[in-house]
mmCIF file of N, CA and C in Angstrom:
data_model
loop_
_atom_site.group_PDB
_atom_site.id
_atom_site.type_symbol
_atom_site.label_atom_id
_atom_site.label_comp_id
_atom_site.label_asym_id
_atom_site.label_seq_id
_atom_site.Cartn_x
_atom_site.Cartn_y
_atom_site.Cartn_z
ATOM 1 N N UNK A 21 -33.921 19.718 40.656
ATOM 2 C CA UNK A 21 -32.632 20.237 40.279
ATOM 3 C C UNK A 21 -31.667 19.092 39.970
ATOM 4 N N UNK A 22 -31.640 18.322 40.703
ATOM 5 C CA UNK A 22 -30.953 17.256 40.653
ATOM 6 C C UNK A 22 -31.405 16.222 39.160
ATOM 7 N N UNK A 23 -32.722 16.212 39.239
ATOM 8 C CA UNK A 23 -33.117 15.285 37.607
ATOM 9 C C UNK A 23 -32.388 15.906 36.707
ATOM 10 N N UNK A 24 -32.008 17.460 36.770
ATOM 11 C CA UNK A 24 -31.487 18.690 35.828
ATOM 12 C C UNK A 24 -29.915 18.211 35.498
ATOM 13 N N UNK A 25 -29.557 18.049 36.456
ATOM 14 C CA UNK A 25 -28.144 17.642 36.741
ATOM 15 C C UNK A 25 -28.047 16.121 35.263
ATOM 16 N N UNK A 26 -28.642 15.290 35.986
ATOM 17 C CA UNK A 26 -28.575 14.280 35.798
ATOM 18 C C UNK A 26 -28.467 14.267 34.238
ATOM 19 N N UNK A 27 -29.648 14.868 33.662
ATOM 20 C CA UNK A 27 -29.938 14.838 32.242
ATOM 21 C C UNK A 27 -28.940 15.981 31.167
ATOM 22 N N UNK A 28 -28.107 16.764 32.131
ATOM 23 C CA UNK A 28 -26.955 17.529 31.679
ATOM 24 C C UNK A 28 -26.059 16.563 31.537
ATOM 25 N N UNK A 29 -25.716 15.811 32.383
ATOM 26 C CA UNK A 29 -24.088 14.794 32.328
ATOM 27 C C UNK A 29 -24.612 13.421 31.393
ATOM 28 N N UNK A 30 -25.977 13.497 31.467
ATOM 29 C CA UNK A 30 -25.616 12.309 29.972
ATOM 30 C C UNK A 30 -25.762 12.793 28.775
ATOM 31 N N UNK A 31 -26.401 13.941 28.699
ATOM 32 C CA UNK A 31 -25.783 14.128 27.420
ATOM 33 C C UNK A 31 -24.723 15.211 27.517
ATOM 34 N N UNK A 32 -23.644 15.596 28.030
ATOM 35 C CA UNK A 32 -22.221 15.508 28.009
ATOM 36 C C UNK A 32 -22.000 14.657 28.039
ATOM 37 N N UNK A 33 -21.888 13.596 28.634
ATOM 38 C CA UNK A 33 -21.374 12.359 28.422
ATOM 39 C C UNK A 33 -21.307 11.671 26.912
ATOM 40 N N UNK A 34 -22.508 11.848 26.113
ATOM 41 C CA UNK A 34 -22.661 11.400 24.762
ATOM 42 C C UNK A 34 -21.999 12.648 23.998
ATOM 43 N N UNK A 35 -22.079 13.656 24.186
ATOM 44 C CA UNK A 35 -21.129 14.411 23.300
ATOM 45 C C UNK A 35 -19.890 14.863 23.472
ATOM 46 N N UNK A 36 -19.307 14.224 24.608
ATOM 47 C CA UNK A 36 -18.021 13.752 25.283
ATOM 48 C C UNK A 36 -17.429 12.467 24.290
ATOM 49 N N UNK A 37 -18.280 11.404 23.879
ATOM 50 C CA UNK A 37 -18.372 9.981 23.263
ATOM 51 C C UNK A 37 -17.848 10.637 22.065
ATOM 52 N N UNK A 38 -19.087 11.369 20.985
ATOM 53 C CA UNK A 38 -19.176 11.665 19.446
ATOM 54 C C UNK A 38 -18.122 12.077 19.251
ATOM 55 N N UNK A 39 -17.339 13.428 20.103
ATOM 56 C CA UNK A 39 -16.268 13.830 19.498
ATOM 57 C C UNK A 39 -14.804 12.577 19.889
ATOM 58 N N UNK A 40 -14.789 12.182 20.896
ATOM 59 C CA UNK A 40 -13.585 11.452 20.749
ATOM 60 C C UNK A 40 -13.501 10.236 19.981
ATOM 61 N N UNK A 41 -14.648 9.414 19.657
ATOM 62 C CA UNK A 41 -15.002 8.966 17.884
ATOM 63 C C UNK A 41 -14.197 9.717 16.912
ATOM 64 N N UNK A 42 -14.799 10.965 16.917
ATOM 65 C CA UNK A 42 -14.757 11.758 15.529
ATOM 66 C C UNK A 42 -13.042 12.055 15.501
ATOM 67 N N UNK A 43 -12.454 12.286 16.968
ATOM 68 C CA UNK A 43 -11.128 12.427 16.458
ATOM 69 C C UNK A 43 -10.321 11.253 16.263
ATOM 70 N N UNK A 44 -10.687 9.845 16.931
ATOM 71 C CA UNK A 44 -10.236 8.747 16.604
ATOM 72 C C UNK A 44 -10.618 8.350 14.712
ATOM 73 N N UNK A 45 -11.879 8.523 14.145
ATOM 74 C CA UNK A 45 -11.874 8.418 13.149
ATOM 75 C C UNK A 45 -10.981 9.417 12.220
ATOM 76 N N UNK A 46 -10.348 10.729 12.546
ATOM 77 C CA UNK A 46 -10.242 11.573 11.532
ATOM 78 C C UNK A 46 -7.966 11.204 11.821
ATOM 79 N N UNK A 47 -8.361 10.498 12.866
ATOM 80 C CA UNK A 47 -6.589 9.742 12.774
ATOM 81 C C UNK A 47 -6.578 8.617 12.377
ATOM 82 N N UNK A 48 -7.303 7.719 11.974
ATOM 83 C CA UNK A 48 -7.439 6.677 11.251
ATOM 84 C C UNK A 48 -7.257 7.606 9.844
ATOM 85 N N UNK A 49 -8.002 7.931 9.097
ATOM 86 C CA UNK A 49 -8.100 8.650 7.589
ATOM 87 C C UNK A 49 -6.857 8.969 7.702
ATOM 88 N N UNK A 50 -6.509 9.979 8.036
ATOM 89 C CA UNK A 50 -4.887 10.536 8.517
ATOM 90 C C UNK A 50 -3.843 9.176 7.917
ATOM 91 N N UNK A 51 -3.377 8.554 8.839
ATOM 92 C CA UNK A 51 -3.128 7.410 8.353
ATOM 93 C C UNK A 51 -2.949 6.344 7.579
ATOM 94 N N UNK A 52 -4.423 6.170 6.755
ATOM 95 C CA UNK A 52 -4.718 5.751 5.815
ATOM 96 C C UNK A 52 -4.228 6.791 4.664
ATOM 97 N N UNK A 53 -4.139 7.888 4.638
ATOM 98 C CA UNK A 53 -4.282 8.750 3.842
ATOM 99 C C UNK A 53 -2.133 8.753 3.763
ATOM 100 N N UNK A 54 -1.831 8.927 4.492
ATOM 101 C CA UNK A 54 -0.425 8.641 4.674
ATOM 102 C C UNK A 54 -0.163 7.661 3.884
ATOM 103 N N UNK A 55 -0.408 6.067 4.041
ATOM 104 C CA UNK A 55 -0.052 4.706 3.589
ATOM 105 C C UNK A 55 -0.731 4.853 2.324
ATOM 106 N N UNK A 56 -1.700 5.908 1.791
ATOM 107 C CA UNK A 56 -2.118 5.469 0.266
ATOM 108 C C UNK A 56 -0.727 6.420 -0.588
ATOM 109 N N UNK A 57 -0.590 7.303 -0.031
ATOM 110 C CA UNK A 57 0.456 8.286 -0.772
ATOM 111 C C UNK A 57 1.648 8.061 -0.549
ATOM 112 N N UNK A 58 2.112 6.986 0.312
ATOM 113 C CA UNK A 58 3.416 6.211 0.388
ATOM 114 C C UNK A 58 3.312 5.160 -1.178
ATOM 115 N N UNK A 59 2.194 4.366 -1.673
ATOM 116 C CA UNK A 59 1.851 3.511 -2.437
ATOM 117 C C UNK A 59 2.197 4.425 -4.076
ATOM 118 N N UNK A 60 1.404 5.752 -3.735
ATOM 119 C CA UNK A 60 1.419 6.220 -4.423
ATOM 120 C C UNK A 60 2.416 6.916 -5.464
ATOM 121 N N UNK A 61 3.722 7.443 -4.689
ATOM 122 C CA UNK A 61 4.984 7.650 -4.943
ATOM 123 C C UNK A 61 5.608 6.790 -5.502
ATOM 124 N N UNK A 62 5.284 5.309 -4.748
ATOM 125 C CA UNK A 62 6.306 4.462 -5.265
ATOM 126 C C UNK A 62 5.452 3.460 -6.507
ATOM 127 N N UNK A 63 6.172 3.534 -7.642
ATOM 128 C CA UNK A 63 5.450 2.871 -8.584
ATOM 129 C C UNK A 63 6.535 1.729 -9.505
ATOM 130 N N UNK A 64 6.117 0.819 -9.888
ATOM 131 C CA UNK A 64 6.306 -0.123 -10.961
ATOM 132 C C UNK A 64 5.786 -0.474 -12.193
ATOM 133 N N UNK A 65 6.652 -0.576 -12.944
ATOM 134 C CA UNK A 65 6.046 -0.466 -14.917
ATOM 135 C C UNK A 65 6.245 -2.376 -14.573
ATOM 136 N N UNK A 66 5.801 -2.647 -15.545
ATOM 137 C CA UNK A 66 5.293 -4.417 -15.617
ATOM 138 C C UNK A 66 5.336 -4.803 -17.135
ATOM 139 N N UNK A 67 5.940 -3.832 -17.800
ATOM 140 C CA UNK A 67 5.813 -3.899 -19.338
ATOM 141 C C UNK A 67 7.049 -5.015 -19.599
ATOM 142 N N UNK A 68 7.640 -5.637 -21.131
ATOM 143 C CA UNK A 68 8.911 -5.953 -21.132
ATOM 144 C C UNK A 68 9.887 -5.444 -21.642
ATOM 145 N N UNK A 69 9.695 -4.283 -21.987
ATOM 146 C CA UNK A 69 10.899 -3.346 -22.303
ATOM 147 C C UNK A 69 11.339 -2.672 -20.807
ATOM 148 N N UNK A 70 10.531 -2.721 -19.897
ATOM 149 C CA UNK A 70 11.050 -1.782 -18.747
ATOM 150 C C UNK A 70 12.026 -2.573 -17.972
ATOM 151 N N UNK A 71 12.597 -1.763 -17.250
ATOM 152 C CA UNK A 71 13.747 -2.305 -16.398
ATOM 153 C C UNK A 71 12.899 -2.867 -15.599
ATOM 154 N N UNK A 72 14.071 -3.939 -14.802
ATOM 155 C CA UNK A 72 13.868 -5.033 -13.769
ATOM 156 C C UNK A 72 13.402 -4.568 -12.495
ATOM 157 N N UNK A 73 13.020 -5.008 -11.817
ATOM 158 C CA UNK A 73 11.796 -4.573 -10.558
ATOM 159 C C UNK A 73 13.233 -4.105 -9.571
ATOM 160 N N UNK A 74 14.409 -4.666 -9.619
ATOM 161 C CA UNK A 74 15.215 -4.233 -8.809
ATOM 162 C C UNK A 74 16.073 -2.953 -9.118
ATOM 163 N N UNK A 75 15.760 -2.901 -10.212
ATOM 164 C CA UNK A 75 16.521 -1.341 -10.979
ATOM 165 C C UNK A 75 15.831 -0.201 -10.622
ATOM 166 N N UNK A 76 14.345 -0.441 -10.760
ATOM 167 C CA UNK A 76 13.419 0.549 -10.403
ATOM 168 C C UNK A 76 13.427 1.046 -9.013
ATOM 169 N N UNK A 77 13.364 0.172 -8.184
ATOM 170 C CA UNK A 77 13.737 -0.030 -6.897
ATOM 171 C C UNK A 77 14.796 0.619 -6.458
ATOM 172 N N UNK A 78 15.828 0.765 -6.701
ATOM 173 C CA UNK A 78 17.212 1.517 -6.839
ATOM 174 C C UNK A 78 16.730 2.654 -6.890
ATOM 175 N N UNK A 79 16.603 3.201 -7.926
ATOM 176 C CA UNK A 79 15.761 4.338 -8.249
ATOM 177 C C UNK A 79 15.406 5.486 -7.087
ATOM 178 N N UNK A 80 14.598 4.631 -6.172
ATOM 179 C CA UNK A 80 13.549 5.156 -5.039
ATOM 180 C C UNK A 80 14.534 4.407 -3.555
ATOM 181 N N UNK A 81 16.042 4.504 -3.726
ATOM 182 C CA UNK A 81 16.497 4.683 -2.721
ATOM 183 C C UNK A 81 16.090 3.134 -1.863
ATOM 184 N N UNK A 82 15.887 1.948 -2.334
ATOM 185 C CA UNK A 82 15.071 0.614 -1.832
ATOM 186 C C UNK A 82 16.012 -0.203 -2.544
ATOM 187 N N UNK A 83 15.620 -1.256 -2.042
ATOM 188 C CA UNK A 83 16.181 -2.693 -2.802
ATOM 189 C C UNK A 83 14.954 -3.700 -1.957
ATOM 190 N N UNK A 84 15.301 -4.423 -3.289
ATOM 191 C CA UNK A 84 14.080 -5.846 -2.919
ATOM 192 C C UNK A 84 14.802 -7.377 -2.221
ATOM 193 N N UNK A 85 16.653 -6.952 -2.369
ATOM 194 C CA UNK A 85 17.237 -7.783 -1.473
ATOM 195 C C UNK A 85 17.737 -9.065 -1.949
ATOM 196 N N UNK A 86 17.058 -10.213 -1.340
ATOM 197 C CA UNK A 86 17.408 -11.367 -1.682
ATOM 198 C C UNK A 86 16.115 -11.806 -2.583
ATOM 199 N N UNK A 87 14.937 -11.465 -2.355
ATOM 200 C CA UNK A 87 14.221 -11.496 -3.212
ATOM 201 C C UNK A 87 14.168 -11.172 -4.736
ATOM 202 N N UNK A 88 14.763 -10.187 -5.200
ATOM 203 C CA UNK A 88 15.128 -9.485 -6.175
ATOM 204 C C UNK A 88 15.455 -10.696 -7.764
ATOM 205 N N UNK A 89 15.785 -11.616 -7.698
ATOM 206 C CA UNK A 89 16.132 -12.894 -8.654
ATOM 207 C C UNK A 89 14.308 -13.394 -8.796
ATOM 208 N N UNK A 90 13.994 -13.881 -7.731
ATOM 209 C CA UNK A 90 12.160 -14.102 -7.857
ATOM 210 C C UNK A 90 11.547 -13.222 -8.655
ATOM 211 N N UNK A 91 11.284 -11.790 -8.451
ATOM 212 C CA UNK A 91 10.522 -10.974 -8.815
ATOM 213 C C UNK A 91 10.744 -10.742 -10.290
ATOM 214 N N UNK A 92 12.346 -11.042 -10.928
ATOM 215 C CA UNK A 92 12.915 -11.094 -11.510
ATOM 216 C C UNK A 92 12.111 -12.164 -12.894
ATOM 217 N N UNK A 93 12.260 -13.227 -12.380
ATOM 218 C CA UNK A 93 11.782 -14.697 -12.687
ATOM 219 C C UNK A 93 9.857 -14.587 -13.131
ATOM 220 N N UNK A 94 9.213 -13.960 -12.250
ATOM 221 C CA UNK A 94 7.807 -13.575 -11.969
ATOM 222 C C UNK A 94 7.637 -12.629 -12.751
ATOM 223 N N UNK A 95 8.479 -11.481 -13.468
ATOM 224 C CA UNK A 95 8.178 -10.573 -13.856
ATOM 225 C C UNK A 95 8.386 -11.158 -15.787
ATOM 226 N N UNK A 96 9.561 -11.826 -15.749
ATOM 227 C CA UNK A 96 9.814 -12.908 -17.323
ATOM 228 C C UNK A 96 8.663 -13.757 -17.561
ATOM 229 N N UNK A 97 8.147 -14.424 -16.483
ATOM 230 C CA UNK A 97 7.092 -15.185 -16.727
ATOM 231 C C UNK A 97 5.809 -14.642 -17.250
ATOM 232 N N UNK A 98 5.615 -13.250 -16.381
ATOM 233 C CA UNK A 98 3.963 -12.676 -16.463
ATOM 234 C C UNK A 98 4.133 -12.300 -17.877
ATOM 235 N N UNK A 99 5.156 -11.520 -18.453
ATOM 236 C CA UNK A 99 5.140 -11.140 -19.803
ATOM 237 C C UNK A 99 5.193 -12.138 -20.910
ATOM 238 N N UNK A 100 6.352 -13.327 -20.744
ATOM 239 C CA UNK A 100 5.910 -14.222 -21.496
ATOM 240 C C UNK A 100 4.056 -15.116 -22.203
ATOM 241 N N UNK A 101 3.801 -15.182 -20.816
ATOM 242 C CA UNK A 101 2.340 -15.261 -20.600
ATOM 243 C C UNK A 101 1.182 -14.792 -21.401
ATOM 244 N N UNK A 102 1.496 -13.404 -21.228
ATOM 245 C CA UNK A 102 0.956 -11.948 -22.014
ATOM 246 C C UNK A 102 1.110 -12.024 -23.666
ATOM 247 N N UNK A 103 2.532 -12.078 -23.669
ATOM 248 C CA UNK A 103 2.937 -12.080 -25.205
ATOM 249 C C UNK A 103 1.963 -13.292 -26.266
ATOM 250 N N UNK A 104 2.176 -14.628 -25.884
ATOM 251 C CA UNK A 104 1.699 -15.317 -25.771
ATOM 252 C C UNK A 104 -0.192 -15.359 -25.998
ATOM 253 N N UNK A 105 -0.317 -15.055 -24.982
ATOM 254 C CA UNK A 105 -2.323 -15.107 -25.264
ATOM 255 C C UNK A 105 -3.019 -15.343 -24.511
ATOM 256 N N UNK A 106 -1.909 -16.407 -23.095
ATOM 257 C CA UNK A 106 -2.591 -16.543 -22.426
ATOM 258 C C UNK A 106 -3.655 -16.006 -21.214
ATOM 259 N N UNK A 107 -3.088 -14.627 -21.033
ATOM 260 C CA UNK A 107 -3.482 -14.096 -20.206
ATOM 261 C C UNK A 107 -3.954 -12.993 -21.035
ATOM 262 N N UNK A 108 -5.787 -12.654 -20.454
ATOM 263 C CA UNK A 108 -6.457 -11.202 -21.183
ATOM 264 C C UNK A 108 -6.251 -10.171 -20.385
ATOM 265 N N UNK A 109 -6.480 -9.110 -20.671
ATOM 266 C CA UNK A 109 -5.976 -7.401 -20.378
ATOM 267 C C UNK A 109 -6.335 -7.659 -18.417
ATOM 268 N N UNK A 110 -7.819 -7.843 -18.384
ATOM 269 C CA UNK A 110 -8.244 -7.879 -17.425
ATOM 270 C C UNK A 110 -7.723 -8.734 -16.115
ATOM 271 N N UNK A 111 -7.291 -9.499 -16.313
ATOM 272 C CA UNK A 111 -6.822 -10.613 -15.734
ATOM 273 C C UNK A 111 -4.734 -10.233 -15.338
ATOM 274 N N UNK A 112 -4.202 -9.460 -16.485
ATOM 275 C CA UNK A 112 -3.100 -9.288 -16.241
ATOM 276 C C UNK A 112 -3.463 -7.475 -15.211
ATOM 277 N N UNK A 113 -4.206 -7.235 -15.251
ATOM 278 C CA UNK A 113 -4.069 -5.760 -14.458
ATOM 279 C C UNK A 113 -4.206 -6.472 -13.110
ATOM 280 N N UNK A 114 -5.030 -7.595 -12.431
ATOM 281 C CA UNK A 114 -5.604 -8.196 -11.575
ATOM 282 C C UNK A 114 -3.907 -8.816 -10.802
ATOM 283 N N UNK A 115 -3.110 -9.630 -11.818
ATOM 284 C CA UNK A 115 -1.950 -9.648 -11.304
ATOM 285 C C UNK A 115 -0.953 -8.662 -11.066
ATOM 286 N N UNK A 116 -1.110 -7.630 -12.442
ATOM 287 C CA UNK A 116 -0.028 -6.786 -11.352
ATOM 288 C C UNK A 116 -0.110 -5.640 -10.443
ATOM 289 N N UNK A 117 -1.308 -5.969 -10.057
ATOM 290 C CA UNK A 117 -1.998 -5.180 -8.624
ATOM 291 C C UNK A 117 -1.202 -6.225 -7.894
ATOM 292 N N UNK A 118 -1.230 -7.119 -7.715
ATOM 293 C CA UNK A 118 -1.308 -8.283 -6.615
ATOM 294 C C UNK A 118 0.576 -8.008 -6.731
ATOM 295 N N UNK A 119 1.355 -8.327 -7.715
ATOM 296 C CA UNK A 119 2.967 -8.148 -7.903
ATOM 297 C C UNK A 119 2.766 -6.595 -7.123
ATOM 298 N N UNK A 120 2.058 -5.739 -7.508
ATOM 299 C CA UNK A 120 2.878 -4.543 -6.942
ATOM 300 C C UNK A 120 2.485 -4.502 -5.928
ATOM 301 N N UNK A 121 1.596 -5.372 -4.953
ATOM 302 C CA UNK A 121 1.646 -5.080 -3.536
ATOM 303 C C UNK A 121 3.225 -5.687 -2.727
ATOM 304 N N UNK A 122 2.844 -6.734 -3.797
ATOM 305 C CA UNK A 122 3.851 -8.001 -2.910
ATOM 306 C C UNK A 122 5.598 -7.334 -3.330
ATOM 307 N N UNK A 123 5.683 -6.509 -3.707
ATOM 308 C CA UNK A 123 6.984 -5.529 -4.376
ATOM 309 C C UNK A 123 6.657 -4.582 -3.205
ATOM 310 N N UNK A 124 5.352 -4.006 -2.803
ATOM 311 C CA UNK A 124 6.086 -2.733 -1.766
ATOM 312 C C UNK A 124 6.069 -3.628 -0.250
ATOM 313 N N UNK A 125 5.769 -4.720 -0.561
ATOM 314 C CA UNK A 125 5.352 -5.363 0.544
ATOM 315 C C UNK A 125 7.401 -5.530 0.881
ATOM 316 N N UNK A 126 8.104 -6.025 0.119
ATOM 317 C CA UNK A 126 9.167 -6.861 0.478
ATOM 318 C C UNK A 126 10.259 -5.310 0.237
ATOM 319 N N UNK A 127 9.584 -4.479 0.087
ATOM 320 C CA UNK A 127 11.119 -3.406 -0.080
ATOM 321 C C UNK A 127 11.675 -3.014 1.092
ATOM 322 N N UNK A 128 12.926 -2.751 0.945
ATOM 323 C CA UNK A 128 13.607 -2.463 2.126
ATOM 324 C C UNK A 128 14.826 -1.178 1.768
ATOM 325 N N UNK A 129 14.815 -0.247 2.809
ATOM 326 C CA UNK A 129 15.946 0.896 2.668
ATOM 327 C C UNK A 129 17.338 0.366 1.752
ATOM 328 N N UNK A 130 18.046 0.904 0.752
ATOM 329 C CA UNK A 130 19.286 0.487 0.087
ATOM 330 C C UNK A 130 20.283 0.324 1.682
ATOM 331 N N UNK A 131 19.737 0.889 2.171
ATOM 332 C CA UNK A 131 21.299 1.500 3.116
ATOM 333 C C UNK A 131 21.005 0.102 3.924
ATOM 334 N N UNK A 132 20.362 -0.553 4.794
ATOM 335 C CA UNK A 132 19.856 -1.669 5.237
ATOM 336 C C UNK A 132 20.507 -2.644 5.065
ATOM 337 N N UNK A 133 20.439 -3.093 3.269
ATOM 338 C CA UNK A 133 20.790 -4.203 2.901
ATOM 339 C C UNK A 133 22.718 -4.389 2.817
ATOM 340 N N UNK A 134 23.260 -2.986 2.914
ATOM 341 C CA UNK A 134 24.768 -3.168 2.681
ATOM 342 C C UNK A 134 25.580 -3.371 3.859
#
């Protein structure tokens, strides 16, 4: 009776384990799933007719702050670049993945900065 016992509580024990995994994994996704659709809302054009990274920003209730002159500077440059020749299609999508992280990376509430 007792071996009976024994071989009941380990495996409760392991399916005690699987599910509190399974709910630790399904709040991770959660989460993740949160921070992709925060990314997602907030967007930036990289073209040179579009407004300035800090206008856009405005926009969505943010400001980029003291930073805002840089991104500014970074955003004249990448297009110059572009116009230019130096940079191919592939290579400019590669940067402004990398600009639009480093843009939601540095935003901050409008109300914050005043």
């Amino acid at each position: 009776m007792r071996g009976i016992l024994i071989g009941y509580g380990i495996a409760f024990m392991a399916l005690l384990y699987f599910v509190l995994c399974l709910i630790g994994f399904i709040r991770l996704r959660r989460r993740k799933k949160m921070h992709d659709e925060l990314k997602e809302t907030i967007s930036f054009t990289h073209g040179l007719t579009c407004d300035d990274y800090e206008t856009q920003a405005n926009k969505y209730g943010l400001t980029l702050g003291e930073n805002a002159e840089h991104f500014a500077k970074m955003k004249d440059a990448m297009c110059r670049l572009r116009m230019n020749g130096y940079v191919a299609d592939s290579e400019m999508d590669k940067i402004t993945k990398r600009i639009h992280k480093d843009l939601v990376a540095n935003l901050r509430k409008l109300e914050e900065e005043k």
